[in-house]
JSON list of C-alpha atoms in Angstrom, two decimals:
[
{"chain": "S", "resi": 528, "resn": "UNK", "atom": "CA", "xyz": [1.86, -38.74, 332.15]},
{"chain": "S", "resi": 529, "resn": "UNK", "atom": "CA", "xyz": [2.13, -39.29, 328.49]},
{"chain": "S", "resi": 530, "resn": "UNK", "atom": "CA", "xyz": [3.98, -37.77, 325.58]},
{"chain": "S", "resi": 531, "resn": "UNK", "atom": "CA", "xyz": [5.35, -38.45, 322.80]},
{"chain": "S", "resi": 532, "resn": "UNK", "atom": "CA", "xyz": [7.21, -35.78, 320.86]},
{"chain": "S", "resi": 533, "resn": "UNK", "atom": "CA", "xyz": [8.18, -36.10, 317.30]},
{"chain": "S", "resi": 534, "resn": "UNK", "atom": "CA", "xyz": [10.14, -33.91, 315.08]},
{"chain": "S", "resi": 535, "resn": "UNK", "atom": "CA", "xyz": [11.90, -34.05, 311.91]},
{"chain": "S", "resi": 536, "resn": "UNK", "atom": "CA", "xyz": [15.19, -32.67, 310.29]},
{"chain": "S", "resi": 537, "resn": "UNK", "atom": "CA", "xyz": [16.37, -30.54, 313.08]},
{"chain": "S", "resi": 538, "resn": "UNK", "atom": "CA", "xyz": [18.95, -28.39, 311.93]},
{"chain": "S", "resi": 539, "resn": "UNK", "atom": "CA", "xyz": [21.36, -26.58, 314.49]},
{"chain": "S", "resi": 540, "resn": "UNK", "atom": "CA", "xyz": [24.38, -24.30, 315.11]},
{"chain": "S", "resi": 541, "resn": "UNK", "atom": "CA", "xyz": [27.17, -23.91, 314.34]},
{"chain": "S", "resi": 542, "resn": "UNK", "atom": "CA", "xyz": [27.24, -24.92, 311.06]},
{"chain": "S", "resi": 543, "resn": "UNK", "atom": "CA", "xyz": [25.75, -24.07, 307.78]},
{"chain": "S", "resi": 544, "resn": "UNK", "atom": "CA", "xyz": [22.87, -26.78, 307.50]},
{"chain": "S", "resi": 545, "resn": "UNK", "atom": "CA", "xyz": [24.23, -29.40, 310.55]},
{"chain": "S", "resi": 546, "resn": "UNK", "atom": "CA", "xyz": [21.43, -31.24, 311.23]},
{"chain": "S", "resi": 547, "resn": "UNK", "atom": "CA", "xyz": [21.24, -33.92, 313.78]},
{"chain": "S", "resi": 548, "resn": "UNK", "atom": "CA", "xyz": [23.63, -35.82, 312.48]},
{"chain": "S", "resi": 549, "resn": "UNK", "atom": "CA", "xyz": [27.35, -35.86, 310.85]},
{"chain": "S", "resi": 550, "resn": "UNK", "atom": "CA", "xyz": [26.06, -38.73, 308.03]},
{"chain": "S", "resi": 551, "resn": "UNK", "atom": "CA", "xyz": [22.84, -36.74, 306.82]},
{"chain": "S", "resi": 552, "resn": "UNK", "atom": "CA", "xyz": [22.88, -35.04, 303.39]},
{"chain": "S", "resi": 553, "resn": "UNK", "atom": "CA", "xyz": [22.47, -31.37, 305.23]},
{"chain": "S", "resi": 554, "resn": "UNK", "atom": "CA", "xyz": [25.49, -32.23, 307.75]},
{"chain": "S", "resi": 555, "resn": "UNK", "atom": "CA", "xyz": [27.60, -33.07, 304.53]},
{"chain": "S", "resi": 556, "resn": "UNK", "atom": "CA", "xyz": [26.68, -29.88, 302.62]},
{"chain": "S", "resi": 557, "resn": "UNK", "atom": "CA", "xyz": [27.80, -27.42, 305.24]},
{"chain": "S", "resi": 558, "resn": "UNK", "atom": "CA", "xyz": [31.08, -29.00, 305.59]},
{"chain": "S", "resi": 559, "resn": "UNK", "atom": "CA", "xyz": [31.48, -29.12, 301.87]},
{"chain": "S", "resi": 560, "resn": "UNK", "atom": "CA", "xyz": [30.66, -25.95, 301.90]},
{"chain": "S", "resi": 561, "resn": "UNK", "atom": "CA", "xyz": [32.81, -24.50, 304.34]},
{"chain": "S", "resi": 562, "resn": "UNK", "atom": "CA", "xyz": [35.73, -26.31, 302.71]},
{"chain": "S", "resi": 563, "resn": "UNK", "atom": "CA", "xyz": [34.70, -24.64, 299.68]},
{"chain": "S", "resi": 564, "resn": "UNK", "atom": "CA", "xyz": [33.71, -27.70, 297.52]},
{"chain": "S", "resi": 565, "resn": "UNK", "atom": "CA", "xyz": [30.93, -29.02, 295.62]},
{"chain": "S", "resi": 566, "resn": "UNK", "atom": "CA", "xyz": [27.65, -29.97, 296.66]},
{"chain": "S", "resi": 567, "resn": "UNK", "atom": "CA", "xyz": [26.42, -33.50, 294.99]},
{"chain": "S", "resi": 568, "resn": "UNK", "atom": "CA", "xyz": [23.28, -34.31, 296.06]},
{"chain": "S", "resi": 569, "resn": "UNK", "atom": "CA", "xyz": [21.36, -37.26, 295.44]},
{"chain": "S", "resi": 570, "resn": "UNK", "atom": "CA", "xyz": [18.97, -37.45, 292.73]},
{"chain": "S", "resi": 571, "resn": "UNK", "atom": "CA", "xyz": [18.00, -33.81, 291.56]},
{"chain": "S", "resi": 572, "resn": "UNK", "atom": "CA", "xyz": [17.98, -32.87, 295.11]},
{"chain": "S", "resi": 573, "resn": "UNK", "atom": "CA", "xyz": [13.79, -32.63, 294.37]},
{"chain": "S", "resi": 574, "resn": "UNK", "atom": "CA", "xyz": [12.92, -34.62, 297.51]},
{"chain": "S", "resi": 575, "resn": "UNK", "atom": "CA", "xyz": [11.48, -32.58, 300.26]},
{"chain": "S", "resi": 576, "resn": "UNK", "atom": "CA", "xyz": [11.22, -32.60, 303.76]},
{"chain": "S", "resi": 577, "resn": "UNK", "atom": "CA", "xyz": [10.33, -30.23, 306.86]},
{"chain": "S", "resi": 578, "resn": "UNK", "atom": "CA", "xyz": [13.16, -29.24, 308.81]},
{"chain": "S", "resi": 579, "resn": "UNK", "atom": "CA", "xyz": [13.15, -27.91, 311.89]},
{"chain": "S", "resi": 580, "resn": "UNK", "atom": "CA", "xyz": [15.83, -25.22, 314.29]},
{"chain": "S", "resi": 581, "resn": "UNK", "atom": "CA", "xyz": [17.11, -27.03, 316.76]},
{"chain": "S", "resi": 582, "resn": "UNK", "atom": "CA", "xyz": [16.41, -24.42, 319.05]},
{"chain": "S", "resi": 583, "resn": "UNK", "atom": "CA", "xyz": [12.59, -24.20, 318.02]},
{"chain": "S", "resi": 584, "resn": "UNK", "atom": "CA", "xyz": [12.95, -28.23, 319.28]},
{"chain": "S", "resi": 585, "resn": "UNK", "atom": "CA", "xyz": [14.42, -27.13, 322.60]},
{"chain": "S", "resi": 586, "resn": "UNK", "atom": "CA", "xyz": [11.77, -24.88, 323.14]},
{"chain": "S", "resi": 587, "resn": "UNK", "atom": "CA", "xyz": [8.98, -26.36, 322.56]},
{"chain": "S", "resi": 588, "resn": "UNK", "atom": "CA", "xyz": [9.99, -29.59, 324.44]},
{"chain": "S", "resi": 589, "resn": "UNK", "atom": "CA", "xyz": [10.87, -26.71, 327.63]},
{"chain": "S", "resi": 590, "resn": "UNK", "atom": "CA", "xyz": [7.11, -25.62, 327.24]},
{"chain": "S", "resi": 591, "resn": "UNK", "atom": "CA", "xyz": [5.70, -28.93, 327.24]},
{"chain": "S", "resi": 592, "resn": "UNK", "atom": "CA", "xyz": [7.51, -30.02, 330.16]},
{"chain": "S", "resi": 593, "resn": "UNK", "atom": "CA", "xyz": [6.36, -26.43, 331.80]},
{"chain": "S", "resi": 594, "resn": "UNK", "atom": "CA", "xyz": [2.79, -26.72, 330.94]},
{"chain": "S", "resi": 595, "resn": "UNK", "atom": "CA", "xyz": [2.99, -30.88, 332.42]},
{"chain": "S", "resi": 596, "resn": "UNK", "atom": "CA", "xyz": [1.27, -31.61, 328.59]},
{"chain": "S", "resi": 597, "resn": "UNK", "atom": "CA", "xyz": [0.24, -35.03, 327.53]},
{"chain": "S", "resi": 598, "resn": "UNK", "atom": "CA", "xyz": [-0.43, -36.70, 324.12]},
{"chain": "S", "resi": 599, "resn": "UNK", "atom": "CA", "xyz": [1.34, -36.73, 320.61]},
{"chain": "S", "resi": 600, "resn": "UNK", "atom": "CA", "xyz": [2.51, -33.63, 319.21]},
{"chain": "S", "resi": 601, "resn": "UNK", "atom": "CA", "xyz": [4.36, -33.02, 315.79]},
{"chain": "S", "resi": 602, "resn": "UNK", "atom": "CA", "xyz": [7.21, -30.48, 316.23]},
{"chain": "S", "resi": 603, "resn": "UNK", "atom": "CA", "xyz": [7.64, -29.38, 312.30]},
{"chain": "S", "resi": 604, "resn": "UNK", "atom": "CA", "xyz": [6.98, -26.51, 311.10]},
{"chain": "S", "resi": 605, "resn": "UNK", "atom": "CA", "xyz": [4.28, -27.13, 308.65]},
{"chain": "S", "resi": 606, "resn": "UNK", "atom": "CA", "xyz": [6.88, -25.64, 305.50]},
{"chain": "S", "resi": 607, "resn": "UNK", "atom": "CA", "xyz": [8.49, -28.46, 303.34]},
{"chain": "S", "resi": 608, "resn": "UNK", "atom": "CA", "xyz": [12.05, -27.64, 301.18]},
{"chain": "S", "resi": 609, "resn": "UNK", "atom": "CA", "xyz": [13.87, -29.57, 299.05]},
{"chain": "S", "resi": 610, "resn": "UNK", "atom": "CA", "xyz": [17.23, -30.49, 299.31]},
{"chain": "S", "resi": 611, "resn": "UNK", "atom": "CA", "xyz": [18.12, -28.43, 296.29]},
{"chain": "S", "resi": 612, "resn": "UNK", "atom": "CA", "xyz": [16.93, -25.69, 298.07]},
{"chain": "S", "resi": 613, "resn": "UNK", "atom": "CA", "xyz": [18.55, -25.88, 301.17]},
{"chain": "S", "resi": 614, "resn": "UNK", "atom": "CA", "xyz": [21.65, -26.47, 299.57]},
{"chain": "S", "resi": 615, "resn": "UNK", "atom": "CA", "xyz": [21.68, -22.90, 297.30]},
{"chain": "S", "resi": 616, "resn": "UNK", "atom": "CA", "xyz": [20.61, -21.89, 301.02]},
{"chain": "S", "resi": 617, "resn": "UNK", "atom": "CA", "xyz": [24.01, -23.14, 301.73]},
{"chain": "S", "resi": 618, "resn": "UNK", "atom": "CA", "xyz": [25.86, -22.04, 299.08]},
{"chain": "S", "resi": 619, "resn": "UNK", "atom": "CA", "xyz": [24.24, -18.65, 299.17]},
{"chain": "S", "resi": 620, "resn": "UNK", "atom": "CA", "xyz": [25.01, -17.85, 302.98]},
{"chain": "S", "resi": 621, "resn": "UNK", "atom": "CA", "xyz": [28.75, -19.14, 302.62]},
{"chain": "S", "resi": 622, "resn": "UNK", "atom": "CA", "xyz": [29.55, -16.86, 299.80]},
{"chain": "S", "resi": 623, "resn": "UNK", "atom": "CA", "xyz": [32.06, -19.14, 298.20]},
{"chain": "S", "resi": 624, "resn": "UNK", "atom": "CA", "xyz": [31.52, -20.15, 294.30]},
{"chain": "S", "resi": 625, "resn": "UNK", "atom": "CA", "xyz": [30.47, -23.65, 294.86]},
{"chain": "S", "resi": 626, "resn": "UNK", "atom": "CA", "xyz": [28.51, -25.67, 292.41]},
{"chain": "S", "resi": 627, "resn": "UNK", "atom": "CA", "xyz": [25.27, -27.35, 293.61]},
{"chain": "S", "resi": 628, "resn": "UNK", "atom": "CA", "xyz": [25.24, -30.60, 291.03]},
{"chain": "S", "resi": 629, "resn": "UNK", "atom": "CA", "xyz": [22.88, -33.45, 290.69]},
{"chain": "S", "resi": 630, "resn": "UNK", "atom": "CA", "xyz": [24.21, -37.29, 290.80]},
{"chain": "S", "resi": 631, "resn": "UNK", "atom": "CA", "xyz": [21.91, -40.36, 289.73]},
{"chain": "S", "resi": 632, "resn": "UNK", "atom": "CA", "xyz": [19.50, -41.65, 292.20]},
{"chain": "S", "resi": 633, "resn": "UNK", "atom": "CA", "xyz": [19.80, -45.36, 293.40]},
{"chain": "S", "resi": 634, "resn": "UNK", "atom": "CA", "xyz": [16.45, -46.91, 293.86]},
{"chain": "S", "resi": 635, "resn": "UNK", "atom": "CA", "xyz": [13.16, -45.39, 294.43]},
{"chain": "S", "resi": 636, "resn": "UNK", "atom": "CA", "xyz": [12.59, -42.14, 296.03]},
{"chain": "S", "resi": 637, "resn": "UNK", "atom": "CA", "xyz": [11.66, -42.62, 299.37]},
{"chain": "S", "resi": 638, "resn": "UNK", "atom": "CA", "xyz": [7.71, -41.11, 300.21]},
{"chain": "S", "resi": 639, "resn": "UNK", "atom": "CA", "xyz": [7.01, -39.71, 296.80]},
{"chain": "S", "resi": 640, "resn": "UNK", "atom": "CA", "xyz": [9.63, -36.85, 297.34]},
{"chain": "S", "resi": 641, "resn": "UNK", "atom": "CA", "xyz": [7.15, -35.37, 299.66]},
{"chain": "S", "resi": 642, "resn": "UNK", "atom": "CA", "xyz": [6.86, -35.77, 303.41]},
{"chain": "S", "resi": 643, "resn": "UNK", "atom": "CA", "xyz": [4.93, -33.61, 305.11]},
{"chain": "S", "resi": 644, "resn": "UNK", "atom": "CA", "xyz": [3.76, -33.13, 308.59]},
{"chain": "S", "resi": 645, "resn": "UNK", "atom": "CA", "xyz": [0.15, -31.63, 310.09]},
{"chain": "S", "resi": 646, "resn": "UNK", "atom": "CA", "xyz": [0.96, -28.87, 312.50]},
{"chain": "S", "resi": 647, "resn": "UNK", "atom": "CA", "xyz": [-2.19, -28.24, 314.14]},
{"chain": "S", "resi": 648, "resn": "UNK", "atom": "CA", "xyz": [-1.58, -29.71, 317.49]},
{"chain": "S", "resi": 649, "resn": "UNK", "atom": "CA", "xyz": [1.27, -27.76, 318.26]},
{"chain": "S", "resi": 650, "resn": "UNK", "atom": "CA", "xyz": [0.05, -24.68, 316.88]},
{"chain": "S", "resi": 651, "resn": "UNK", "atom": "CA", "xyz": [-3.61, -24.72, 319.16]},
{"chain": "S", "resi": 652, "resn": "UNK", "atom": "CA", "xyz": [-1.27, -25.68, 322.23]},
{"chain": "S", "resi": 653, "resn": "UNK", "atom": "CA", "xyz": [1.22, -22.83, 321.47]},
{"chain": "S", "resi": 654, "resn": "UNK", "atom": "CA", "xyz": [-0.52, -19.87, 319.94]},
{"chain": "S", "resi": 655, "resn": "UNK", "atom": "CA", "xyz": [2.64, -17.24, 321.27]},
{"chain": "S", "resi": 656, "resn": "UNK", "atom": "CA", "xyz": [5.23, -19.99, 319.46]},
{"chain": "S", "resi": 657, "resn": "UNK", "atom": "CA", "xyz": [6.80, -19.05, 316.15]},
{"chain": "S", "resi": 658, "resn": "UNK", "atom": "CA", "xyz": [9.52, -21.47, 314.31]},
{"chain": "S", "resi": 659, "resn": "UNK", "atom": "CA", "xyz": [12.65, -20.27, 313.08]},
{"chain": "S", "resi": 660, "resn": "UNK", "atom": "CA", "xyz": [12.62, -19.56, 309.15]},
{"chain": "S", "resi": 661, "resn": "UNK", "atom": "CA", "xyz": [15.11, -21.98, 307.28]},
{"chain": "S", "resi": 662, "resn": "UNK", "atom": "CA", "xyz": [17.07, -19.07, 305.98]},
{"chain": "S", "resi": 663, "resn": "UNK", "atom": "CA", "xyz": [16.96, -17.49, 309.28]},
{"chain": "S", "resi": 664, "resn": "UNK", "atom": "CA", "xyz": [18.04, -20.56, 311.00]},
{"chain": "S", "resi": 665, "resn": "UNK", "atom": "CA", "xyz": [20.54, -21.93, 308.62]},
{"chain": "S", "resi": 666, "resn": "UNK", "atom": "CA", "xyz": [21.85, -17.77, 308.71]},
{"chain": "S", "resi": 667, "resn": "UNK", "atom": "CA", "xyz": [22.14, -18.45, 312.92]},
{"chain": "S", "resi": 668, "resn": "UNK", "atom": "CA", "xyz": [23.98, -21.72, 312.20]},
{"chain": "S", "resi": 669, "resn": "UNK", "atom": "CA", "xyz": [26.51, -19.94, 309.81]},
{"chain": "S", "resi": 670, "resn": "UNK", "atom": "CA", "xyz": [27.00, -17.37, 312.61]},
{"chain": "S", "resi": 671, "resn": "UNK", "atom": "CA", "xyz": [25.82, -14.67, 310.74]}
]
């Protein structure tokens, strides 16, 4: 048996935006933002990605284990957001009065800005499945 899962930008309680890990941009926001300090981000923050619940991840990897399935299988949600975005998320959801500011970017922008992912697989092979919102899951991560 055969599979490869692959998924990108899982975000997970029980912070704000804490992703898979404490050096990502999304780890660092939450913990600014819990601390109540600015968000820099790099760049404009334009550059976006699909992120997906950590608990969607879990999930789905339980149900292809259950169902014995083989082959490749994207686990993204098919929705791309910048990191602007996700960081207002932040903000938003914290309630604090934090600043969301822009810094100068250093080198090129990695894939255009843009990375998307086709969902098609996982979405024939799990009609019942339905991913987490971002707001929904970075609203789960903040406890709320």
């Amino acid at each position: 048996m055969a599979l490869l899962e692959r998924f990108w930008q899982a975000r997970h309680p029980p912070r704000y935006a804490a992703f898979l890990t404490p050096s990502s941009p999304r780890f660092r926001h939450s913990s600014l933002a819990e601390q109540g300090k600015d968000i820099v981000l790099f760049g404009e923050g334009e550059e976006r990605r699909d992120h997906v619940y950590v608990d969607d991840v879990a999930e789905l990897i339980t149900q292809v284990l259950q169902h014995k399935s083989v082959g490749a299988l994207n686990i993204v949600t098919g929705h791309v957001h910048s990191f602007m975005e996700i960081a207002k998320a932040v903000v938003a959801i914290s309630g604090k009065p934090i600043a969301v500011e822009p810094s100068p970017r250093v080198g090129p922008m990695p894939h255009n800005g843009y990375r998307p992912f086709d969902t098609t697989i996982c979405q024939h092979a799990f009609l019942e499945f339905r991913y987490t919102l971002l707001r929904e899951g970075l609203r789960k991560a903040a406890g709320y």
